[in-house]
Phi, psi and omega in degrees: 000359182224142160261143206289131171270139195278354170299117191249044173295315189293328179220092190281348178300152168267170185282168193250351175257140161061045183299313188300308182314313181290324178277358181262338173291327179295317183302317184289319203231069173297145167326130186270123174285136178288154177264046180285158180304160169302314182302328172297318166299314179309320193288312193292338173286350180274355184299128186283140183265334188266150176301156185216134167261146192281143196266338161222164180295324176286338194225071182287347173253011173101351179281177177269359175281181171281162185289166190263135178082010204291000177282312191269326191230156181211172175064059172276131178212136182293121177253307197200162151265131186232119175061240174256013194256171163231123203245122178255162157258157190209183170215146185287154188280341175252105180106346186040048163282145189269119165226198190225118172281104173260141184224140182248116185273134174307331187285346176258016181288152166246139189246149185287148159328127180285359196263008181274001174068017166282159186276320178261135185273140185263140185210182192288332176301321174308319191278337183285319174298308174316286185323298181305309171314318187271339174288337174293315195265019168239125194238094164209170191295341186255004182258136179301136188264127179265138175253332180218136196284156182302134175235148180241134166254196184283324186238349191228172147237140173210146160207171209240145173236187152319147172294137184239120192272323177189187186253172195286321179302325179290348182278300189276348175253001173279113159307319183290347163294138196265153171302332180278337166300307177306312186277341170297328189284324177287329179281346165287323176289331173299312186292310173318323183284320185290336160292316170313318195272321188249334174254320173286345200044069183218152166250132190289310165099331197210081174255086178247171169309322196275349173282342175252122192246139180249131184274156182323317194269015173079022173254148194265128184235144171283129170237209172052060188265028174302324179247013179297145182208146192277151190276147171273329185234165165314119179045044170209110180254149157290155183218162182239154189266156180281115191255146165293331192283339167246161177295138181304344185275346173268000193244167158294155174296110184308325186292346189239022187264150188270151187297332177290336190287343176251010171295137182318130169078014186277118176251334168234175187207171179245174176312326192304335189291320184291324180306310189289321180292336168294323176283335174286330178282328156321294171291353164287320194279336191277352194264355181085015178109000176282137186280140173281319182240125189228079192265002165063028196067026198233105171305319169305305176309312180322297191305323191286329188286308187302336187272356181231039194287326169314307175298313167310317177288334180298318184304329186260002205298319177302315197296322186297306189099133179316305181309313188292328191282337172281330179292331183277337171295337175268348187285317186266027179294128175289351171274104183299336175297327178267010172288140174277162173287156192299331194279341171292344193283331189284344184258005171298145196302326194286335189261015187276086171207139174288341171281329199281312185298313179287341169276331175300310171304307174304334174292331188263007185310322186287000171269358171288094185253015167243118192306311184309310168317310171303314200285318184294317181297321180288323185265349182234308193286319175290324183289334175269349169274332186312306187312332186283340198263143166298140179296343175293334179283334174309297182289341185264343178220336189277310183290323185298324176296318174313300190304294207292315190257318205248349176311310195259027174233093191288341174308324191261011190284325184308303195299346183247012181286323179297316176282335158323288173282008175263319191287314173314282208303340199231342183289163175303147161319304180298358174244009169323311203281352159298343184260350191298307179314308185299323184293323174310304185297327184287313184301315174318320184256000176300309195301331190244004175229118194289320182296307166305316181305306184306319178292329183291312180307313180284349169246026180297325198290342186290328186282339181271311196289324186251345185268337194027058195238094186306317175318308190289315170318303162305324185280346172291321180307307183298320183293331181290301183306323180294324179287322176293314182283004179275154187266018171263117183299323181293321171299316173303316184285335182296322181286310180302319178292336193269340187299317182304347187273332197243357200281339168284350185259346183273150188290122163333313176288339164286319176291333185267329189263327190238315184285306153344285173307330185281315171296327171300350180250021184275348200302322171307319192285341179257344180324118180026049168241078198304321200294300166325306184286343183263334160298332178281337187270344162303308187299319172295325167306317193295296185288001178280340162295340179249007178268130163265186177302332169306297221242352179310325174309308175285345163307305184294320189297318187288313179311319191292331195285338179286069203255027172285165173251004173321147182286328174302298172326298178306317181285339177292312190278343158308304188288324175289344171286324193279312174307326164311296194292331182280314192296301200205095171274026180260356176286354190248031168297336177272115188291328186283325181299318184288316185297318180287330193250347182239293194295307171319293173307336189286315174294327179287326168309321184283331190266016187278169190284332186258070201282355178296336191291341186269125163302157180305310178316310187294308185296316167314305186309299177325293178331308185291319181285326176313299198285324174314301184296328172295319178292340176277323169321302192295314180303322184285328174290293215288321164318311181291319177304303170332290182311318173304307198287337180277349179271352184268169184293170179276003173296120171082026182314307180314308179302311173316301167319296175298339178283334180297110173302346180265005191282142186247124189228138184298130188293349177301318182281001190267139176283149180280130177231137197274127160248129194256159175278129194276344185232140182314133165257157181272001171251176190281346170245113170288351184257171174206155167279119185213158186237140175273118184278171189279331168296343169092034176243157179272131160264136179266091179277008173248197180268153208266147193258144185256138172307159174277357170248007165069016180287354182251004172310280168285335158318310196274332171313297175308310183310313194277345190265303161331300192289333178289344191065015176281153170263155192259119162275167165294317175311285176326309188304329198254015185287137177287352191310132188293164182278004180288147181072007187263145185271150179222138181264178186293331183293341167307311179232084177277358181266001179243152175208163188259143165263079180254354181303316201289327186257340180312289190314295180322303187300325184289323178303307192300312174298326184295318180290306193297325164299335206086167195300325188301318177260359181291331164300316186310306191300307170314312188292316170313308180294327179295316186275000163289318187291329180278346178299301186310312187282350172279347186261343173291153187297145174300314173300350201290330183292305182301334178239086186298321179283350193284145170280127184266144167276140187309121186305145172288158183292125171282140177294312213282322186281338170294319165313301168315308187298326183280324173305321177297303174315320191291310179292309169330296181305320185291324189292305180317304186290348174270325176288328180297337182275326185300313185297322195280000000 
């Protein structure tokens, strides 16, 4: 749409080839200056090159006359100068649609010399009228779209087009523009030129940077049809010689002209002339705006450089790459026959890229009339290409295409959710706000689109983590409840499977007042369906972290909905029990709830007929959970006894304290006992040194040994925390404090037992004699009871096999209690005697 202004202010770079020879040729044959009037050149140079904003609505160019196209367009703001056109951003008077108004000031007109003998002087006015007439008849996605015909006023020529963002020079000189976007733009030029040659039967004739426009949606489109010609015969177009007698602005740009246009006596050319111009333009683009041929409007210099194009290509081989360089060597061949057809250029290896292909199809999505083809492209082809597309193109090209083509097509919303969610998940934080309009649009339509709702439910965590939008979050909560209450089991499954990923973001009030009560209405959905019950238990495990003492009862009720005795269900409940203890055991104060909803299902599961369903690891894990829960019950019992004792009188307070099993005594005053392993040990030493505390627990001053099947790992941690009577918080659960000095119950090390039987009777009898006859009977009775308990623990066949070696019995908590009381009384008595004698 433009004839090139020969003022080189826009492209100041020199050419690559034969600089010295070109300078010499120019010195010998200086370019012929056109004989136009001095006023014409002065007027042409007066076109301002700086941006300008219209001072008034009616006079955007600063004149006193009316604004161009003022009846149909308003709010004109200057954007850029492109060739001989000044481009203004504007809006339509009806609908406020964005557009661009192109204005040519008549004061900038250039006329041909009068000596050519024509009755009417040839000028820029003629080129402008011809250009807009040609453009009006072309309709194609790669051709600049004309929205208002050319209008002429006293001062201006003007017409309107789709909104123009910038020119090609600003794109290729911008280092931030990705190479993928450059390749895509070149392909768009090739597509437009192929349309002109094959469908419109037209030769462009002046394919230069000034003939390419970049629209608001970053599409490269062809304009500048001032020198285009229609075919006389198939692939035969008239050509006109380039002459020194005309001003350069009234002729095609010599640097982009094919050599056959300048041949002696040449009257026609083929479409290969445009292919040559395209090759020079591609070199200009990849070289960052440097001209491959810079003849300075001198024919002799032009011929010198054209004969050395191979050397010129070699100079920019790094920018082109090997594949494109090999193809351009044929495109720029002086032999017309060797040049390929323009449509074949899209097939070269340089443009063979799935991401590039997906972006091309996205640009043409409006041309896809088959709904199945369009949906498959959006959900599969584009979704697979999105990870390979740079983030800048996501927001400069992909989202604008969605806004332009898909905003008003709700039936396609589901198919674009995958690309949109990938962009939301991986984009930089400063770009997240650009996603909000589309995410809100999807959430508004989720209630009416089953597939869309199911996808959002399973990928909802990205909305909470990345978006921070209250409207979207409220919609997400509504979608969860709506799906759980739905009669569609697939939607219910999607909602349940999505809960573990969003549990940490859900408000507590929503969980307790809406979510858990809604889950209580799911028995028909869960009935005799192990996978569904397992999904629900996974969701409840995540929700358990958010429940406190006040609402844990409702959580237990939801757990009981999963009533299957399948091994995976029992094991999942075991993990929930361990998770509750790890996070905060104070939530298990209600013994009845804990026994009914946690302990009873675990014991019942272990009591099922088919124990083979449990793997060894699962069975041991469940046993650990049962022991942990039992110890919690034991702890609650002791706490209740302590409270009752505090209510009694303080008579014999010292004895009451000594009789309390939970009394804490320093392990330094207790005797050392040897602990032997009940099972074979993999270490060389099967014994370990421990200390027996006053409350019947083992203190290990070394590191605790874990069993080979990890049965003592989690259980031991639980027992230590519960035995110490400390609250288990998130911080204490992951404490790196050494195990030294911590109390362990025999539950923690059920793989070990204490060999106390051999010396217990004699020790207790000796102690009894030392204490006197008054207490001897009491100790003998305790010793008898301890022996009876040990006898119950022995195997019934022990007497029948007297020579058989038996593993040491496990330490009994109550025998340890009696043992410790004896030691305490002995120390007190010796201390009293010492005081008496002193």
